[in-house]
PDB file of C-alpha atoms and ligand atoms in Angstrom:
ATOM      1  CA  UNK I  77     -69.130  69.542  59.171  1.00  0.00           C
ATOM      2  CA  UNK I  78     -72.444  67.926  59.760  1.00  0.00           C
ATOM      3  CA  UNK I  79     -76.080  69.230  58.291  1.00  0.00           C
ATOM      4  CA  UNK I  80     -77.909  71.866  60.820  1.00  0.00           C
ATOM      5  CA  UNK I  81     -80.408  70.249  62.556  1.00  0.00           C
ATOM      6  CA  UNK I  82     -83.816  71.992  61.432  1.00  0.00           C
ATOM      7  CA  UNK I  83     -86.126  73.263  63.919  1.00  0.00           C
ATOM      8  CA  UNK I  84     -88.639  71.219  65.215  1.00  0.00           C
ATOM      9  CA  UNK I  85     -92.097  72.314  63.417  1.00  0.00           C
ATOM     10  CA  UNK I  86     -94.283  72.149  66.379  1.00  0.00           C
ATOM     11  CA  UNK I  87     -92.916  72.948  70.023  1.00  0.00           C
ATOM     12  CA  UNK I  88     -93.689  69.936  73.100  1.00  0.00           C
ATOM     13  CA  UNK I  89     -96.516  72.452  74.520  1.00  0.00           C
ATOM     14  CA  UNK I  90     -98.148  73.003  70.782  1.00  0.00           C
ATOM     15  CA  UNK I  91     -98.277  69.432  70.418  1.00  0.00           C
ATOM     16  CA  UNK I  92     -99.962  68.577  73.358  1.00  0.00           C
ATOM     17  CA  UNK I  93    -102.759  70.784  72.566  1.00  0.00           C
ATOM     18  CA  UNK I  94    -103.439  69.370  69.393  1.00  0.00           C
ATOM     19  CA  UNK I  95    -103.812  66.020  71.449  1.00  0.00           C
ATOM     20  CA  UNK I  96    -105.839  67.685  73.489  1.00  0.00           C
ATOM     21  CA  UNK I  97    -108.264  69.594  71.625  1.00  0.00           C
ATOM     22  CA  UNK I  98    -107.783  68.361  68.760  1.00  0.00           C
ATOM     23  CA  UNK I  99    -107.088  71.363  66.738  1.00  0.00           C
ATOM     24  CA  UNK I 100    -104.238  73.755  66.664  1.00  0.00           C
ATOM     25  CA  UNK I 101    -103.811  77.193  65.372  1.00  0.00           C
ATOM     26  CA  UNK I 102    -100.546  77.968  64.199  1.00  0.00           C
ATOM     27  CA  UNK I 103    -101.216  82.009  63.471  1.00  0.00           C
ATOM     28  CA  UNK I 104     -98.096  83.208  60.730  1.00  0.00           C
ATOM     29  CA  UNK I 105     -97.650  80.315  59.196  1.00  0.00           C
ATOM     30  CA  UNK I 106     -97.308  81.616  55.800  1.00  0.00           C
ATOM     31  CA  UNK I 107     -96.128  85.539  55.292  1.00  0.00           C
ATOM     32  CA  UNK I 108     -97.676  87.819  54.045  1.00  0.00           C
ATOM     33  CA  UNK I 109     -96.328  87.609  50.743  1.00  0.00           C
ATOM     34  CA  UNK I 110     -97.247  83.753  50.352  1.00  0.00           C
ATOM     35  CA  UNK I 111    -100.718  84.859  51.886  1.00  0.00           C
ATOM     36  CA  UNK I 112    -101.049  87.211  49.222  1.00  0.00           C
ATOM     37  CA  UNK I 113    -100.447  85.189  46.719  1.00  0.00           C
ATOM     38  CA  UNK I 114    -103.022  82.473  47.345  1.00  0.00           C
ATOM     39  CA  UNK I 115    -105.811  85.212  47.980  1.00  0.00           C
ATOM     40  CA  UNK I 116    -105.152  87.108  44.670  1.00  0.00           C
ATOM     41  CA  UNK I 117    -105.038  83.450  42.836  1.00  0.00           C
ATOM     42  CA  UNK I 118    -108.353  82.986  44.367  1.00  0.00           C
ATOM     43  CA  UNK I 119    -110.121  86.177  43.520  1.00  0.00           C
ATOM     44  CA  UNK I 120    -108.040  85.327  39.963  1.00  0.00           C
ATOM     45  CA  UNK I 121    -109.927  82.106  39.929  1.00  0.00           C
ATOM     46  CA  UNK I 122    -113.408  84.102  40.785  1.00  0.00           C
ATOM     47  CA  UNK I 123    -112.955  86.289  37.815  1.00  0.00           C
ATOM     48  CA  UNK I 124    -112.409  83.986  35.805  1.00  0.00           C
ATOM     49  CA  UNK I 125    -115.897  82.137  36.649  1.00  0.00           C
ATOM     50  CA  UNK I 126    -118.166  82.136  34.100  1.00  0.00           C
ATOM     51  CA  UNK I 127    -121.848  80.359  34.577  1.00  0.00           C
ATOM     52  CA  UNK I 128    -122.673  80.009  30.905  1.00  0.00           C
ATOM     53  CA  UNK I 129    -123.344  76.036  30.943  1.00  0.00           C
ATOM     54  CA  UNK I 130    -122.975  76.025  34.560  1.00  0.00           C
ATOM     55  CA  UNK I 131    -125.184  73.404  36.263  1.00  0.00           C
ATOM     56  CA  UNK I 132    -125.856  75.916  38.847  1.00  0.00           C
ATOM     57  CA  UNK I 133    -124.718  73.228  41.439  1.00  0.00           C
ATOM     58  CA  UNK I 134    -125.296  74.962  44.977  1.00  0.00           C
ATOM     59  CA  UNK I 135    -123.396  73.823  47.839  1.00  0.00           C
ATOM     60  CA  UNK I 136    -125.429  72.739  50.929  1.00  0.00           C
ATOM     61  CA  UNK I 137    -124.192  70.727  53.901  1.00  0.00           C
ATOM     62  CA  UNK I 138    -127.429  70.048  55.859  1.00  0.00           C
ATOM     63  CA  UNK I 139    -127.261  66.971  57.076  1.00  0.00           C
ATOM     64  CA  UNK I 140    -130.584  66.504  56.164  1.00  0.00           C
ATOM     65  CA  UNK I 141    -129.966  64.401  52.634  1.00  0.00           C
ATOM     66  CA  UNK I 142    -132.575  66.022  50.630  1.00  0.00           C
ATOM     67  CA  UNK I 143    -130.282  69.399  51.101  1.00  0.00           C
ATOM     68  CA  UNK I 144    -127.397  68.060  50.623  1.00  0.00           C
ATOM     69  CA  UNK I 145    -125.609  68.187  47.454  1.00  0.00           C
ATOM     70  CA  UNK I 146    -124.708  65.699  45.084  1.00  0.00           C
ATOM     71  CA  UNK I 147    -125.506  66.131  41.411  1.00  0.00           C
ATOM     72  CA  UNK I 148    -123.081  64.428  38.875  1.00  0.00           C
ATOM     73  CA  UNK I 149    -120.825  68.266  38.832  1.00  0.00           C
ATOM     74  CA  UNK I 150    -120.408  68.028  42.516  1.00  0.00           C
ATOM     75  CA  UNK I 151    -119.524  64.018  42.705  1.00  0.00           C
ATOM     76  CA  UNK I 152    -117.033  63.891  39.413  1.00  0.00           C
ATOM     77  CA  UNK I 153    -114.926  66.972  40.996  1.00  0.00           C
ATOM     78  CA  UNK I 154    -112.425  65.284  42.662  1.00  0.00           C
ATOM     79  CA  UNK I 155    -110.009  65.160  40.076  1.00  0.00           C
ATOM     80  CA  UNK I 156    -111.024  68.652  38.715  1.00  0.00           C
ATOM     81  CA  UNK I 157    -111.896  72.903  39.742  1.00  0.00           C
ATOM     82  CA  UNK I 158    -115.218  73.305  39.829  1.00  0.00           C
ATOM     83  CA  UNK I 159    -117.419  76.264  41.478  1.00  0.00           C
ATOM     84  CA  UNK I 160    -119.812  75.836  43.644  1.00  0.00           C
ATOM     85  CA  UNK I 161    -122.521  78.203  44.598  1.00  0.00           C
ATOM     86  CA  UNK I 162    -123.889  80.179  47.391  1.00  0.00           C
ATOM     87  CA  UNK I 163    -127.790  78.779  47.882  1.00  0.00           C
ATOM     88  CA  UNK I 164    -128.448  82.346  48.631  1.00  0.00           C
ATOM     89  CA  UNK I 165    -127.030  83.513  45.187  1.00  0.00           C
ATOM     90  CA  UNK I 166    -129.579  81.616  42.941  1.00  0.00           C
ATOM     91  CA  UNK I 167    -133.168  82.143  42.648  1.00  0.00           C
ATOM     92  CA  UNK I 168    -135.586  80.144  40.486  1.00  0.00           C
ATOM     93  CA  UNK I 169    -132.305  79.207  38.642  1.00  0.00           C
ATOM     94  CA  UNK I 170    -130.465  82.282  38.443  1.00  0.00           C
ATOM     95  CA  UNK I 171    -128.052  84.582  40.067  1.00  0.00           C
ATOM     96  CA  UNK I 172    -128.555  86.827  42.103  1.00  0.00           C
ATOM     97  CA  UNK I 173    -125.440  88.712  42.603  1.00  0.00           C
ATOM     98  CA  UNK I 174    -122.336  88.822  40.176  1.00  0.00           C
ATOM     99  CA  UNK I 175    -120.649  85.424  38.828  1.00  0.00           C
ATOM    100  CA  UNK I 176    -117.529  86.401  41.443  1.00  0.00           C
ATOM    101  CA  UNK I 177    -119.873  87.128  44.331  1.00  0.00           C
ATOM    102  CA  UNK I 178    -122.171  83.559  43.866  1.00  0.00           C
ATOM    103  CA  UNK I 179    -119.613  80.795  45.122  1.00  0.00           C
ATOM    104  CA  UNK I 180    -119.409  79.597  47.629  1.00  0.00           C
ATOM    105  CA  UNK I 181    -116.469  76.921  47.383  1.00  0.00           C
ATOM    106  CA  UNK I 182    -113.883  76.229  44.281  1.00  0.00           C
ATOM    107  CA  UNK I 183    -112.877  72.320  44.291  1.00  0.00           C
ATOM    108  CA  UNK I 184    -111.922  69.843  45.031  1.00  0.00           C
ATOM    109  CA  UNK I 185    -108.557  69.332  43.383  1.00  0.00           C
ATOM    110  CA  UNK I 186    -107.169  72.825  43.517  1.00  0.00           C
ATOM    111  CA  UNK I 187    -104.054  71.872  45.291  1.00  0.00           C
ATOM    112  CA  UNK I 188    -103.199  69.097  42.631  1.00  0.00           C
ATOM    113  CA  UNK I 189    -103.758  71.302  39.539  1.00  0.00           C
ATOM    114  CA  UNK I 190    -103.633  74.636  40.120  1.00  0.00           C
ATOM    115  CA  UNK I 191     -99.523  75.749  40.673  1.00  0.00           C
ATOM    116  CA  UNK I 192    -100.330  78.277  42.993  1.00  0.00           C
ATOM    117  CA  UNK I 193    -102.399  76.510  45.947  1.00  0.00           C
ATOM    118  CA  UNK I 194     -99.868  73.192  44.357  1.00  0.00           C
ATOM    119  CA  UNK I 195     -96.406  75.159  45.944  1.00  0.00           C
ATOM    120  CA  UNK I 196     -98.438  75.377  49.209  1.00  0.00           C
ATOM    121  CA  UNK I 197    -100.508  72.522  49.735  1.00  0.00           C
ATOM    122  CA  UNK I 198     -97.092  70.360  49.193  1.00  0.00           C
ATOM    123  CA  UNK I 199     -94.677  72.933  50.322  1.00  0.00           C
ATOM    124  CA  UNK I 200     -92.175  71.686  52.910  1.00  0.00           C
ATOM    125  CA  UNK I 201     -93.194  73.541  56.262  1.00  0.00           C
ATOM    126  CA  UNK I 202     -96.742  71.499  55.853  1.00  0.00           C
ATOM    127  CA  UNK I 203     -94.449  68.842  55.279  1.00  0.00           C
ATOM    128  CA  UNK I 204     -92.337  69.061  58.155  1.00  0.00           C
ATOM    129  CA  UNK I 205     -96.306  69.683  60.121  1.00  0.00           C
ATOM    130  CA  UNK I 206     -97.444  66.680  59.501  1.00  0.00           C
ATOM    131  CA  UNK I 207     -94.234  64.638  60.161  1.00  0.00           C
ATOM    132  CA  UNK I 208     -94.350  66.575  63.947  1.00  0.00           C
ATOM    133  CA  UNK I 209     -98.089  65.498  64.245  1.00  0.00           C
ATOM    134  CA  UNK I 210     -97.126  61.690  62.976  1.00  0.00           C
ATOM    135  CA  UNK I 211    -101.103  61.247  62.422  1.00  0.00           C
ATOM    136  CA  UNK I 212    -100.316  59.674  59.576  1.00  0.00           C
ATOM    137  CA  UNK I 213     -97.540  57.319  57.955  1.00  0.00           C
ATOM    138  CA  UNK I 214     -97.869  57.935  54.003  1.00  0.00           C
ATOM    139  CA  UNK I 215    -100.339  61.333  54.018  1.00  0.00           C
ATOM    140  CA  UNK I 216    -102.095  61.603  50.865  1.00  0.00           C
ATOM    141  CA  UNK I 217    -104.156  65.016  50.232  1.00  0.00           C
ATOM    142  CA  UNK I 218    -107.965  65.187  48.755  1.00  0.00           C
ATOM    143  CA  UNK I 219    -110.350  67.543  48.784  1.00  0.00           C
ATOM    144  CA  UNK I 220    -108.340  70.904  48.382  1.00  0.00           C
ATOM    145  CA  UNK I 221    -110.360  73.394  47.928  1.00  0.00           C
ATOM    146  CA  UNK I 222    -111.595  77.398  48.564  1.00  0.00           C
ATOM    147  CA  UNK I 223    -114.242  78.391  50.661  1.00  0.00           C
ATOM    148  CA  UNK I 224    -115.616  82.002  49.948  1.00  0.00           C
ATOM    149  CA  UNK I 225    -117.556  82.339  52.951  1.00  0.00           C
ATOM    150  CA  UNK I 226    -119.183  85.521  50.801  1.00  0.00           C
ATOM    151  CA  UNK I 227    -120.800  88.860  52.660  1.00  0.00           C
ATOM    152  CA  UNK I 228    -124.136  88.624  52.995  1.00  0.00           C
ATOM    153  CA  UNK I 229    -124.834  85.797  51.956  1.00  0.00           C
ATOM    154  CA  UNK I 230    -122.040  83.132  52.528  1.00  0.00           C
ATOM    155  CA  UNK I 231    -123.716  80.456  54.464  1.00  0.00           C
ATOM    156  CA  UNK I 232    -123.464  78.054  57.600  1.00  0.00           C
ATOM    157  CA  UNK I 233    -121.335  75.345  58.166  1.00  0.00           C
ATOM    158  CA  UNK I 234    -123.083  72.896  60.807  1.00  0.00           C
ATOM    159  CA  UNK I 235    -121.090  70.936  62.795  1.00  0.00           C
ATOM    160  CA  UNK I 236    -119.589  67.852  61.604  1.00  0.00           C
ATOM    161  CA  UNK I 237    -116.050  65.802  61.767  1.00  0.00           C
ATOM    162  CA  UNK I 238    -114.349  65.510  58.496  1.00  0.00           C
ATOM    163  CA  UNK I 239    -114.023  62.230  58.750  1.00  0.00           C
ATOM    164  CA  UNK I 240    -117.745  61.835  58.308  1.00  0.00           C
ATOM    165  CA  UNK I 241    -117.399  63.110  54.718  1.00  0.00           C
ATOM    166  CA  UNK I 242    -113.608  61.559  54.049  1.00  0.00           C
ATOM    167  CA  UNK I 243    -114.187  57.883  55.405  1.00  0.00           C
ATOM    168  CA  UNK I 244    -111.480  55.641  56.427  1.00  0.00           C
ATOM    169  CA  UNK I 245    -111.330  52.686  58.111  1.00  0.00           C
ATOM    170  CA  UNK I 246    -110.309  53.165  60.535  1.00  0.00           C
ATOM    171  CA  UNK I 247    -110.796  57.557  60.416  1.00  0.00           C
ATOM    172  CA  UNK I 248    -107.618  59.126  59.680  1.00  0.00           C
ATOM    173  CA  UNK I 249    -108.315  62.485  58.065  1.00  0.00           C
ATOM    174  CA  UNK I 250    -107.101  65.603  58.955  1.00  0.00           C
ATOM    175  CA  UNK I 251    -106.897  68.900  57.618  1.00  0.00           C
ATOM    176  CA  UNK I 252    -104.615  71.290  56.958  1.00  0.00           C
ATOM    177  CA  UNK I 253    -107.104  74.946  56.335  1.00  0.00           C
ATOM    178  CA  UNK I 254    -105.244  78.095  55.861  1.00  0.00           C
ATOM    179  CA  UNK I 255    -107.420  81.670  56.440  1.00  0.00           C
ATOM    180  CA  UNK I 256    -106.520  84.359  53.547  1.00  0.00           C
ATOM    181  CA  UNK I 257    -108.237  86.993  55.077  1.00  0.00           C
ATOM    182  CA  UNK I 258    -108.938  88.173  58.842  1.00  0.00           C
ATOM    183  CA  UNK I 259    -111.452  85.287  60.391  1.00  0.00           C
ATOM    184  CA  UNK I 260    -113.692  86.450  63.230  1.00  0.00           C
ATOM    185  CA  UNK I 261    -116.887  86.103  64.944  1.00  0.00           C
ATOM    186  CA  UNK I 262    -118.511  88.951  62.204  1.00  0.00           C
ATOM    187  CA  UNK I 263    -117.545  86.923  59.362  1.00  0.00           C
ATOM    188  CA  UNK I 264    -117.994  83.164  59.916  1.00  0.00           C
ATOM    189  CA  UNK I 265    -114.413  82.406  61.437  1.00  0.00           C
ATOM    190  CA  UNK I 266    -114.676  78.585  62.766  1.00  0.00           C
ATOM    191  CA  UNK I 267    -115.287  76.670  65.969  1.00  0.00           C
ATOM    192  CA  UNK I 268    -114.377  74.109  67.744  1.00  0.00           C
ATOM    193  CA  UNK I 269    -115.106  71.999  70.352  1.00  0.00           C
ATOM    194  CA  UNK I 270    -112.003  70.962  72.257  1.00  0.00           C
ATOM    195  CA  UNK I 271    -111.298  67.498  73.010  1.00  0.00           C
ATOM    196  CA  UNK I 272    -114.758  66.203  70.742  1.00  0.00           C
ATOM    197  CA  UNK I 273    -111.884  63.637  68.671  1.00  0.00           C
ATOM    198  CA  UNK I 274    -111.583  61.607  72.097  1.00  0.00           C
ATOM    199  CA  UNK I 275    -115.429  61.124  72.396  1.00  0.00           C
ATOM    200  CA  UNK I 276    -117.377  61.799  68.855  1.00  0.00           C
ATOM    201  CA  UNK I 277    -117.308  58.467  67.110  1.00  0.00           C
ATOM    202  CA  UNK I 278    -117.610  58.505  63.389  1.00  0.00           C
ATOM    203  CA  UNK I 279    -120.631  56.860  63.311  1.00  0.00           C
ATOM    204  CA  UNK I 280    -122.271  57.785  59.789  1.00  0.00           C
ATOM    205  CA  UNK I 281    -119.978  58.760  56.713  1.00  0.00           C
ATOM    206  CA  UNK I 282    -121.431  60.389  53.864  1.00  0.00           C
ATOM    207  CA  UNK I 283    -121.555  58.285  50.469  1.00  0.00           C
ATOM    208  CA  UNK I 284    -123.381  57.882  47.251  1.00  0.00           C
ATOM    209  CA  UNK I 285    -126.508  56.347  46.744  1.00  0.00           C
ATOM    210  CA  UNK I 286    -127.638  53.388  44.868  1.00  0.00           C
ATOM    211  CA  UNK I 287    -129.738  55.766  43.223  1.00  0.00           C
ATOM    212  CA  UNK I 288    -127.979  58.277  42.671  1.00  0.00           C
ATOM    213  CA  UNK I 289    -126.640  61.314  44.701  1.00  0.00           C
ATOM    214  CA  UNK I 290    -125.258  61.227  47.942  1.00  0.00           C
ATOM    215  CA  UNK I 291    -126.751  59.841  51.246  1.00  0.00           C
ATOM    216  CA  UNK I 292    -125.787  59.396  54.838  1.00  0.00           C
ATOM    217  CA  UNK I 293    -125.326  56.103  56.103  1.00  0.00           C
ATOM    218  CA  UNK I 294    -124.109  53.972  59.413  1.00  0.00           C
ATOM    219  CA  UNK I 295    -120.850  53.021  59.882  1.00  0.00           C
ATOM    220  CA  UNK I 296    -121.517  49.335  61.118  1.00  0.00           C
ATOM    221  CA  UNK I 297    -120.525  48.390  64.408  1.00  0.00           C
ATOM    222  CA  UNK I 298    -120.401  51.852  65.412  1.00  0.00           C
ATOM    223  CA  UNK I 299    -122.923  53.133  68.344  1.00  0.00           C
ATOM    224  CA  UNK I 300    -124.516  56.438  66.534  1.00  0.00           C
ATOM    225  CA  UNK I 301    -123.555  59.909  68.399  1.00  0.00           C
ATOM    226  CA  UNK I 302    -126.557  60.804  70.326  1.00  0.00           C
ATOM    227  CA  UNK I 303    -125.681  64.410  71.270  1.00  0.00           C
ATOM    228  CA  UNK I 304    -126.880  67.549  70.076  1.00  0.00           C
ATOM    229  CA  UNK I 305    -123.297  69.066  69.446  1.00  0.00           C
ATOM    230  CA  UNK I 306    -124.745  72.443  68.988  1.00  0.00           C
ATOM    231  CA  UNK I 307    -126.076  72.125  72.016  1.00  0.00           C
ATOM    232  CA  UNK I 308    -122.765  70.898  73.595  1.00  0.00           C
ATOM    233  CA  UNK I 309    -121.096  73.102  76.330  1.00  0.00           C
ATOM    234  CA  UNK I 310    -117.804  74.562  75.442  1.00  0.00           C
ATOM    235  CA  UNK I 311    -117.632  75.613  72.062  1.00  0.00           C
ATOM    236  CA  UNK I 312    -114.722  77.890  71.489  1.00  0.00           C
ATOM    237  CA  UNK I 313    -114.635  80.164  68.673  1.00  0.00           C
ATOM    238  CA  UNK I 314    -111.080  80.372  66.542  1.00  0.00           C
ATOM    239  CA  UNK I 315    -111.026  84.192  65.333  1.00  0.00           C
ATOM    240  CA  UNK I 316    -107.471  84.452  63.445  1.00  0.00           C
ATOM    241  CA  UNK I 317    -105.557  86.811  61.221  1.00  0.00           C
ATOM    242  CA  UNK I 318    -104.521  85.615  57.421  1.00  0.00           C
ATOM    243  CA  UNK I 319    -101.746  83.456  57.226  1.00  0.00           C
ATOM    244  CA  UNK I 320    -102.798  80.937  59.861  1.00  0.00           C
ATOM    245  CA  UNK I 321    -102.796  77.736  59.288  1.00  0.00           C
ATOM    246  CA  UNK I 322    -105.510  75.832  61.784  1.00  0.00           C
ATOM    247  CA  UNK I 323    -105.120  72.077  61.935  1.00  0.00           C
ATOM    248  CA  UNK I 324    -108.159  70.298  62.122  1.00  0.00           C
ATOM    249  CA  UNK I 325    -108.430  66.316  63.081  1.00  0.00           C
ATOM    250  CA  UNK I 326    -110.632  64.142  61.637  1.00  0.00           C
ATOM    251  CA  UNK I 327    -112.988  63.635  64.518  1.00  0.00           C
ATOM    252  CA  UNK I 328    -113.351  66.743  66.592  1.00  0.00           C
ATOM    253  CA  UNK I 329    -116.980  68.938  66.036  1.00  0.00           C
ATOM    254  CA  UNK I 330    -116.294  72.062  64.167  1.00  0.00           C
ATOM    255  CA  UNK I 331    -119.023  74.297  62.230  1.00  0.00           C
ATOM    256  CA  UNK I 332    -118.625  77.870  61.004  1.00  0.00           C
ATOM    257  CA  UNK I 333    -121.784  80.714  61.240  1.00  0.00           C
ATOM    258  CA  UNK I 334    -123.208  82.683  58.233  1.00  0.00           C
ATOM    259  CA  UNK I 335    -121.557  85.710  56.968  1.00  0.00           C
ATOM    260  CA  UNK I 336    -123.893  88.416  57.166  1.00  0.00           C
ATOM    261  CA  UNK I 337    -120.884  91.099  57.649  1.00  0.00           C
ATOM    262  CA  UNK I 338    -119.882  93.275  54.389  1.00  0.00           C
ATOM    263  CA  UNK I 339    -116.416  91.812  54.422  1.00  0.00           C
ATOM    264  CA  UNK I 340    -115.172  88.284  52.619  1.00  0.00           C
ATOM    265  CA  UNK I 341    -114.043  85.586  54.592  1.00  0.00           C
ATOM    266  CA  UNK I 342    -111.967  83.645  51.996  1.00  0.00           C
ATOM    267  CA  UNK I 343    -110.050  80.534  53.223  1.00  0.00           C
ATOM    268  CA  UNK I 344    -107.877  77.130  51.699  1.00  0.00           C
ATOM    269  CA  UNK I 345    -108.102  73.863  53.016  1.00  0.00           C
ATOM    270  CA  UNK I 346    -106.890  70.658  52.131  1.00  0.00           C
ATOM    271  CA  UNK I 347    -107.033  67.123  53.647  1.00  0.00           C
ATOM    272  CA  UNK I 348    -104.917  64.377  54.306  1.00  0.00           C
ATOM    273  CA  UNK I 349    -105.717  60.304  54.920  1.00  0.00           C
ATOM    274  CA  UNK I 350    -103.389  57.925  55.470  1.00  0.00           C
ATOM    275  CA  UNK I 351    -102.433  56.171  52.258  1.00  0.00           C
ATOM    276  CA  UNK I 352    -100.451  53.157  53.956  1.00  0.00           C
ATOM    277  CA  UNK I 353    -101.467  49.693  54.041  1.00  0.00           C
ATOM    278  CA  UNK I 354    -104.584  48.654  56.446  1.00  0.00           C
ATOM    279  CA  UNK I 355    -106.881  52.025  56.282  1.00  0.00           C
ATOM    280  CA  UNK I 356    -109.426  51.590  53.583  1.00  0.00           C
ATOM    281  CA  UNK I 357    -110.991  54.171  51.745  1.00  0.00           C
ATOM    282  CA  UNK I 358    -113.517  52.439  49.198  1.00  0.00           C
ATOM    283  CA  UNK I 359    -115.469  53.029  46.273  1.00  0.00           C
ATOM    284  CA  UNK I 360    -118.513  54.258  48.865  1.00  0.00           C
ATOM    285  CA  UNK I 361    -117.089  57.351  49.241  1.00  0.00           C
ATOM    286  CA  UNK I 362    -118.839  60.426  47.853  1.00  0.00           C
ATOM    287  CA  UNK I 363    -115.500  61.944  46.753  1.00  0.00           C
ATOM    288  CA  UNK I 364    -113.593  59.371  44.337  1.00  0.00           C
ATOM    289  CA  UNK I 365    -109.672  59.120  43.007  1.00  0.00           C
ATOM    290  CA  UNK I 366    -109.790  58.706  39.366  1.00  0.00           C
ATOM    291  CA  UNK I 367    -106.702  56.331  37.113  1.00  0.00           C
ATOM    292  CA  UNK I 368    -105.446  59.501  35.933  1.00  0.00           C
ATOM    293  CA  UNK I 369    -104.974  61.318  39.392  1.00  0.00           C
ATOM    294  CA  UNK I 370    -105.022  58.758  42.248  1.00  0.00           C
ATOM    295  CA  UNK I 371    -104.960  61.103  45.578  1.00  0.00           C
ATOM    296  CA  UNK I 372    -101.264  62.326  45.851  1.00  0.00           C
ATOM    297  CA  UNK I 373     -98.831  62.060  48.494  1.00  0.00           C
ATOM    298  CA  UNK I 374     -97.985  64.559  50.412  1.00  0.00           C
ATOM    299  CA  UNK I 375     -94.651  64.331  51.056  1.00  0.00           C
ATOM    300  CA  UNK I 376     -94.245  63.516  47.154  1.00  0.00           C
ATOM    301  CA  UNK I 377     -96.247  66.036  45.672  1.00  0.00           C
ATOM    302  CA  UNK I 378     -98.624  66.443  42.274  1.00  0.00           C
ATOM    303  CA  UNK I 379     -97.493  65.112  38.993  1.00  0.00           C
ATOM    304  CA  UNK I 380    -100.144  67.304  37.147  1.00  0.00           C
ATOM    305  CA  UNK I 381     -99.280  70.660  38.608  1.00  0.00           C
TER     306      UNK I 381
HETATM  307  O1  AKG R 155    -114.556  76.602  56.093  1.00  0.00           O
HETATM  308  C1  AKG R 155    -115.404  76.909  56.455  1.00  0.00           C
HETATM  309  O2  AKG R 155    -116.059  77.404  56.895  1.00  0.00           O
HETATM  310  C2  AKG R 155    -115.756  75.226  57.245  1.00  0.00           C
HETATM  311  C3  AKG R 155    -114.259  74.613  57.077  1.00  0.00           C
HETATM  312  C4  AKG R 155    -114.595  73.141  57.341  1.00  0.00           C
HETATM  313  O3  AKG R 155    -115.745  72.750  58.360  1.00  0.00           O
HETATM  314  C5  AKG R 155    -114.226  71.910  56.628  1.00  0.00           C
HETATM  315  O4  AKG R 155    -112.521  72.177  56.382  1.00  0.00           O
HETATM  316  O5  AKG R 155    -113.641  71.240  57.455  1.00  0.00           O
END
């Protein structure tokens, strides 16, 4: 008897939506037990956070270079599990809230180094969805992290597209964003500008500056985006329950507001780029693979976890 043919990971309607909108919301992608395991692990990591000796690196994402994170702790985090603080949690070099409440995000190799997050990053269902969208021949995983969006102090993520931050030539980034808590307009759910992946150019990229730190530089030959994306018509909120997987095209504009509410908005996210010949991820990018830990092929999984 021949083996049963597996059900397609995405329906034709979902694939059309992905192509039209540049993002796709897949509720119940992970069940309650799976999501609960990731959420519990994220809380354990927060509870284990010891601020002693921490350089007090805050994660801030303003497009103003002076405000963008770029110290050594950040730049060498691609093969580690490190804690970045909310700007609103540090005053005069000291925390104003308990350490577990001060963390903006934990990254950037969580999905490779942590067994729980590795299990779900390289899950057969994730691999099947990656095959279904067909964005990459040889997807490689990078920048895996928990984003906490803490109650009251969780900061804004301004409008951006991910290929600016995970630049390949040509652009190829895709985000896999997983809700671990209920995400609502009140606690800072994602919003998208549907279809903007077709019009937004990846005209700038976030790199290591020669003088140290980080900066945005123009991508040669690509006309700059002139639009103020925040003022564009058509932004759509994407509230979702825990267990939802949201696929994010590397060129689609998206953002999330601050979290003034009393409820945490915890998520886990990782990204993929094309690892096949013909796509270049160069040494200028802020996030660098290391000899010990090159970016991990999605269809192989880590040898480190
Ligand atoms: O979770 C958020 O609020 C922002 C995430 C995001 O922008 C990303 O993963 O590219």
